[in-house]
mmCIF file of C-alpha atoms in Angstrom:
data_model
loop_
_atom_site.group_PDB
_atom_site.id
_atom_site.type_symbol
_atom_site.label_atom_id
_atom_site.label_comp_id
_atom_site.label_asym_id
_atom_site.label_seq_id
_atom_site.Cartn_x
_atom_site.Cartn_y
_atom_site.Cartn_z
ATOM 1 C CA MET Y 245 60.141 45.379 -0.575
ATOM 2 C CA ASN Y 246 61.953 46.637 2.491
ATOM 3 C CA ILE Y 247 60.418 44.772 5.832
ATOM 4 C CA ILE Y 248 59.586 48.284 6.573
ATOM 5 C CA GLU Y 249 57.199 48.823 3.791
ATOM 6 C CA LYS Y 250 56.232 45.686 4.322
ATOM 7 C CA ILE Y 251 55.058 46.358 7.787
ATOM 8 C CA LYS Y 252 53.419 49.285 6.764
ATOM 9 C CA CYS Y 253 51.067 47.433 4.325
ATOM 10 C CA PHE Y 254 50.071 45.171 6.501
ATOM 11 C CA PHE Y 255 48.825 47.879 9.243
ATOM 12 C CA ALA Y 256 47.469 50.073 5.869
ATOM 13 C CA SER Y 257 45.422 46.573 4.868
ATOM 14 C CA ILE Y 258 44.170 45.502 8.376
ATOM 15 C CA PRO Y 259 40.728 47.636 8.163
ATOM 16 C CA SER Y 260 39.537 46.319 4.629
ATOM 17 C CA GLU Y 261 40.302 42.781 5.972
ATOM 18 C CA ILE Y 262 38.659 43.167 8.720
ATOM 19 C CA CYS Y 263 35.462 44.701 7.694
ATOM 20 C CA LYS Y 264 34.683 43.739 4.627
ATOM 21 C CA GLU Y 265 31.759 45.474 2.932
ATOM 22 C CA GLU Y 266 29.452 41.623 2.813
ATOM 23 C CA PHE Y 267 29.736 41.934 6.830
ATOM 24 C CA ASN Y 268 27.099 43.532 9.081
ATOM 25 C CA VAL Y 269 28.446 44.253 13.134
ATOM 26 C CA LEU Y 270 28.503 40.780 14.414
ATOM 27 C CA GLU Y 271 30.051 39.863 11.744
ATOM 28 C CA LYS Y 272 32.820 42.146 11.504
ATOM 29 C CA ILE Y 273 33.517 41.730 15.462
ATOM 30 C CA ILE Y 274 34.044 38.263 14.848
ATOM 31 C CA SER Y 275 36.335 38.911 11.955
ATOM 32 C CA ALA Y 276 38.362 41.285 14.201
ATOM 33 C CA ILE Y 277 38.802 38.703 16.860
ATOM 34 C CA THR Y 278 39.931 36.053 13.920
ATOM 35 C CA PHE Y 279 41.752 38.279 12.544
ATOM 36 C CA LEU Y 280 43.837 38.811 16.099
ATOM 37 C CA PHE Y 281 43.946 35.091 16.627
ATOM 38 C CA ASP Y 282 45.221 34.764 12.827
ATOM 39 C CA CYS Y 283 48.216 37.549 13.406
ATOM 40 C CA ILE Y 284 49.141 35.492 16.905
ATOM 41 C CA TYR Y 285 48.542 31.962 15.145
ATOM 42 C CA ARG Y 286 50.946 32.678 12.449
ATOM 43 C CA LEU Y 287 54.049 34.635 14.754
ATOM 44 C CA LEU Y 288 53.487 30.982 16.252
ATOM 45 C CA LEU Y 289 54.379 29.667 13.101
ATOM 46 C CA GLU Y 290 57.224 31.429 12.435
ATOM 47 C CA PHE Y 291 58.514 30.747 16.301
ATOM 48 C CA SER Y 292 58.024 27.125 15.506
ATOM 49 C CA LYS Y 293 60.145 26.870 12.516
ATOM 50 C CA PHE Y 294 63.048 28.656 14.588
ATOM 51 C CA VAL Y 295 62.565 25.765 17.750
ATOM 52 C CA ILE Y 296 62.293 23.001 14.592
ATOM 53 C CA LEU Y 297 65.728 24.390 13.280
ATOM 54 C CA ALA Y 298 67.402 24.893 16.946
ATOM 55 C CA ILE Y 299 66.434 21.450 17.535
ATOM 56 C CA VAL Y 300 68.008 20.269 14.324
ATOM 57 C CA ILE Y 301 71.431 22.360 14.844
ATOM 58 C CA ILE Y 302 71.975 21.811 19.242
ATOM 59 C CA VAL Y 303 71.477 17.739 18.094
ATOM 60 C CA SER Y 304 73.736 18.019 15.489
ATOM 61 C CA CYS Y 305 76.574 19.748 17.342
ATOM 62 C CA GLU Y 306 75.712 17.475 19.759
ATOM 63 C CA VAL Y 307 76.194 14.294 17.952
ATOM 64 C CA PHE Y 308 79.901 16.302 16.271
ATOM 65 C CA GLY Y 309 80.642 16.808 19.565
ATOM 66 C CA ARG Y 310 80.714 12.962 21.052
ATOM 67 C CA LEU Y 311 82.390 11.830 18.428
ATOM 68 C CA VAL Y 312 85.121 13.572 16.916
ATOM 69 C CA LEU Y 313 85.794 16.310 19.380
ATOM 70 C CA HIS Y 314 85.020 13.632 22.417
ATOM 71 C CA LYS Y 315 83.003 16.369 24.227
ATOM 72 C CA SER Y 316 79.597 16.905 25.166
ATOM 73 C CA ILE Y 317 77.503 19.917 25.458
ATOM 74 C CA MET Y 318 76.642 20.000 28.894
ATOM 75 C CA TRP Y 319 72.937 21.503 28.386
ATOM 76 C CA SER Y 320 72.278 20.497 24.892
ATOM 77 C CA GLU Y 321 69.433 17.409 25.778
ATOM 78 C CA GLU Y 322 67.506 18.866 27.899
ATOM 79 C CA VAL Y 323 66.965 22.119 25.743
ATOM 80 C CA ALA Y 324 66.613 19.751 22.932
ATOM 81 C CA LEU Y 325 63.874 18.004 25.238
ATOM 82 C CA LEU Y 326 62.471 21.097 25.774
ATOM 83 C CA LEU Y 327 61.805 22.211 22.266
ATOM 84 C CA MET Y 328 60.356 18.811 21.246
ATOM 85 C CA VAL Y 329 58.128 19.714 23.951
ATOM 86 C CA TRP Y 330 57.167 22.740 22.585
ATOM 87 C CA THR Y 331 56.611 21.780 19.023
ATOM 88 C CA ALA Y 332 54.391 18.418 20.037
ATOM 89 C CA PHE Y 333 51.701 21.195 21.655
ATOM 90 C CA ILE Y 334 52.370 23.851 18.510
ATOM 91 C CA ALA Y 335 52.084 20.763 16.104
ATOM 92 C CA MET Y 336 48.619 19.664 18.272
ATOM 93 C CA ALA Y 337 47.350 22.747 17.457
ATOM 94 C CA ILE Y 338 48.305 23.015 13.781
ATOM 95 C CA GLY Y 339 46.816 19.244 12.724
ATOM 96 C CA VAL Y 340 43.397 20.394 14.399
ATOM 97 C CA GLU Y 341 43.844 23.283 12.105
ATOM 98 C CA LYS Y 342 44.634 21.015 8.976
ATOM 99 C CA GLY Y 343 42.591 17.934 9.776
ATOM 100 C CA LEU Y 344 45.868 15.849 10.389
ATOM 101 C CA HIS Y 345 45.164 14.170 12.756
ATOM 102 C CA ILE Y 346 44.271 10.475 12.195
ATOM 103 C CA ALA Y 347 40.630 9.567 12.321
ATOM 104 C CA ILE Y 348 39.029 5.756 11.437
ATOM 105 C CA THR Y 349 36.639 6.506 9.310
ATOM 106 C CA ILE Y 350 35.806 2.612 7.296
ATOM 107 C CA PHE Y 351 32.633 3.126 9.540
ATOM 108 C CA PHE Y 352 31.841 6.573 9.648
ATOM 109 C CA ASN Y 353 31.484 6.549 6.121
ATOM 110 C CA MET Y 354 28.788 3.942 6.046
ATOM 111 C CA PHE Y 355 26.262 6.160 8.424
ATOM 112 C CA PRO Y 356 23.754 8.670 7.121
ATOM 113 C CA LYS Y 357 24.418 11.928 6.630
ATOM 114 C CA PRO Y 358 22.174 13.184 8.960
ATOM 115 C CA LEU Y 359 24.165 10.398 12.374
ATOM 116 C CA GLN Y 360 27.714 11.547 9.937
ATOM 117 C CA PHE Y 361 26.794 15.245 11.115
ATOM 118 C CA VAL Y 362 25.983 14.648 14.420
ATOM 119 C CA ILE Y 363 28.820 12.511 15.299
ATOM 120 C CA SER Y 364 31.231 15.060 13.539
ATOM 121 C CA LYS Y 365 30.003 17.807 15.892
ATOM 122 C CA ILE Y 366 30.285 15.268 19.083
ATOM 123 C CA ASN Y 367 33.842 14.838 18.198
ATOM 124 C CA THR Y 368 34.058 18.697 17.728
ATOM 125 C CA LEU Y 369 32.448 18.716 20.492
ATOM 126 C CA ALA Y 370 34.902 16.579 22.559
ATOM 127 C CA THR Y 371 38.113 18.333 20.822
ATOM 128 C CA ILE Y 372 36.950 21.909 22.569
ATOM 129 C CA PHE Y 373 36.973 20.088 25.736
ATOM 130 C CA PHE Y 374 40.290 17.878 25.258
ATOM 131 C CA GLY Y 375 42.040 22.162 24.712
ATOM 132 C CA TYR Y 376 40.481 23.141 27.539
ATOM 133 C CA ILE Y 377 42.251 20.610 29.676
ATOM 134 C CA LEU Y 378 45.453 21.159 28.037
ATOM 135 C CA VAL Y 379 44.639 25.402 29.147
ATOM 136 C CA ALA Y 380 43.475 24.739 33.002
ATOM 137 C CA TYR Y 381 45.726 22.084 33.952
ATOM 138 C CA GLY Y 382 48.671 23.379 31.509
ATOM 139 C CA ILE Y 383 48.379 26.300 33.181
ATOM 140 C CA LYS Y 384 48.310 25.002 36.385
ATOM 141 C CA LEU Y 385 51.263 22.730 35.835
ATOM 142 C CA VAL Y 386 53.522 25.508 34.819
ATOM 143 C CA SER Y 387 52.348 27.585 37.711
ATOM 144 C CA MET Y 388 53.790 24.765 39.973
ATOM 145 C CA THR Y 389 56.954 23.669 38.379
ATOM 146 C CA MET Y 390 58.001 27.279 38.150
ATOM 147 C CA ASN Y 391 59.707 27.282 41.563
ATOM 148 C CA SER Y 392 61.493 24.507 40.595
ATOM 149 C CA THR Y 393 64.431 24.081 37.952
ATOM 150 C CA LEU Y 394 66.015 22.324 35.599
ATOM 151 C CA PRO Y 395 69.412 20.512 36.403
ATOM 152 C CA ALA Y 396 71.348 21.747 33.145
ATOM 153 C CA THR Y 397 70.324 25.268 32.691
ATOM 154 C CA GLN Y 398 68.577 26.262 35.965
ATOM 155 C CA TRP Y 399 66.182 27.679 33.914
ATOM 156 C CA PRO Y 400 62.718 26.737 35.548
ATOM 157 C CA ALA Y 401 61.037 23.411 35.001
ATOM 158 C CA GLY Y 402 57.856 25.463 34.258
ATOM 159 C CA THR Y 403 59.048 26.566 30.922
ATOM 160 C CA LYS Y 404 58.797 23.084 30.012
ATOM 161 C CA TYR Y 405 55.170 23.278 29.994
ATOM 162 C CA MET Y 406 54.990 26.710 28.278
ATOM 163 C CA MET Y 407 53.301 25.733 25.167
ATOM 164 C CA MET Y 408 50.556 23.746 26.770
ATOM 165 C CA PRO Y 409 48.134 26.281 27.330
ATOM 166 C CA VAL Y 410 49.162 27.960 23.948
ATOM 167 C CA GLY Y 411 48.622 25.047 22.171
ATOM 168 C CA GLY Y 412 45.149 24.068 23.670
ATOM 169 C CA ILE Y 413 44.078 28.050 22.975
ATOM 170 C CA PHE Y 414 44.446 27.138 19.527
ATOM 171 C CA ILE Y 415 42.603 23.525 19.736
ATOM 172 C CA ILE Y 416 39.697 25.449 20.818
ATOM 173 C CA TYR Y 417 40.332 28.223 18.823
ATOM 174 C CA PHE Y 418 39.956 25.969 15.622
ATOM 175 C CA ALA Y 419 37.284 23.584 16.850
ATOM 176 C CA LEU Y 420 35.027 26.401 17.491
ATOM 177 C CA LEU Y 421 35.370 27.895 13.728
ATOM 178 C CA ASP Y 422 34.835 23.863 13.038
ATOM 179 C CA LEU Y 423 31.318 23.919 14.882
ATOM 180 C CA PHE Y 424 30.343 26.631 13.833
ATOM 181 C CA GLU Y 425 31.436 26.236 10.342
ATOM 182 C CA ALA Y 426 32.882 30.106 10.703
ATOM 183 C CA LYS Y 427 36.152 29.127 8.596
ATOM 184 C CA LYS Y 428 35.352 31.395 5.968
ATOM 185 C CA TYR Y 429 35.515 34.074 8.993
ATOM 186 C CA ARG Y 430 39.548 33.415 8.841
ATOM 187 C CA HIS Y 431 42.344 35.235 7.212
ATOM 188 C CA LEU Y 432 44.900 33.006 5.708
ATOM 189 C CA SER Y 433 46.254 35.847 3.998
ATOM 190 C CA ILE Y 434 48.025 36.885 7.426
ATOM 191 C CA GLU Y 435 49.637 33.078 7.188
ATOM 192 C CA GLY Y 436 50.518 33.341 3.236
ATOM 193 C CA GLU Y 437 47.477 31.088 1.964
ATOM 194 C CA ALA Y 438 45.412 32.544 -1.178
ATOM 195 C CA GLY Y 439 42.138 31.022 0.654
ATOM 196 C CA GLY Y 440 40.892 28.017 0.285
ATOM 197 C CA ASP Y 441 38.510 25.575 3.121
ATOM 198 C CA LYS Y 442 39.584 22.522 1.938
ATOM 199 C CA THR Y 443 41.811 20.523 4.468
ATOM 200 C CA ASP Y 444 44.854 18.782 3.843
ATOM 201 C CA GLN Y 445 42.973 15.534 4.708
ATOM 202 C CA GLN Y 446 39.821 16.790 2.030
ATOM 203 C CA ILE Y 447 42.823 17.351 -0.759
ATOM 204 C CA LEU Y 448 44.312 13.652 0.331
ATOM 205 C CA GLU Y 449 41.151 12.205 -0.033
ATOM 206 C CA GLU Y 450 40.181 14.351 -3.344
ATOM 207 C CA MET Y 451 43.545 12.793 -4.919
ATOM 208 C CA ARG Y 452 42.965 9.512 -3.727
ATOM 209 C CA ALA Y 453 39.805 9.381 -5.461
ATOM 210 C CA SER Y 454 40.009 10.429 -8.286
ATOM 211 C CA LYS Y 455 43.268 8.549 -8.854
ATOM 212 C CA LYS Y 456 40.071 5.450 -8.220
ATOM 213 C CA LYS Y 457 38.482 7.032 -10.082
ATOM 214 C CA GLY Y 458 40.563 6.934 -13.402
ATOM 215 C CA GLY Y 459 41.460 3.321 -12.356
ATOM 216 C CA GLU Y 460 38.371 2.714 -12.874
ATOM 217 C CA ASN Y 461 37.965 4.023 -16.293
ATOM 218 C CA VAL Y 462 41.142 2.150 -17.373
#
């Protein structure tokens, strides 16, 4: 199947992907919104792969030039740093989606379940607020620095922070899904995943628990 056929199949599957039989009208609207966000997020993931590849190539060329050719690429450090900043904000959103951000749960696990539920919701609200800060102040930062230029490339300085509001938007998106327990409306097939609501952190915890249980049985 070539790219054109894949694109045709994708657009043909949109109605059935959004308007599932078990969904009511409100759920179909939510599904349409999540479908749009998931499509943009998939593009962001693919873009992040090219960004990381570009960082590796630029840094490798710079090292080769300095050590072998004894010449330096004037713009390499500046561009590599810009791409690293982009990657950092994209990674923040991925961390919220996958539940990969560091959490100290030794005391949290001692609390009763109702209290754990309340604390987890407060934590999610704090995450939403953090995403809002990234969006609001990220837009201001980009607009304020667009008139100045980077020294080596002469690009607008605001390009360095363009991914800050983008990362904030997707942090808010994933946190809202977690807050309202609406992950079932996501379209994981767009990201090439078969499905399932388990985060990477939950999978790791299950593996540790099974390993511990196996050790006790020996």
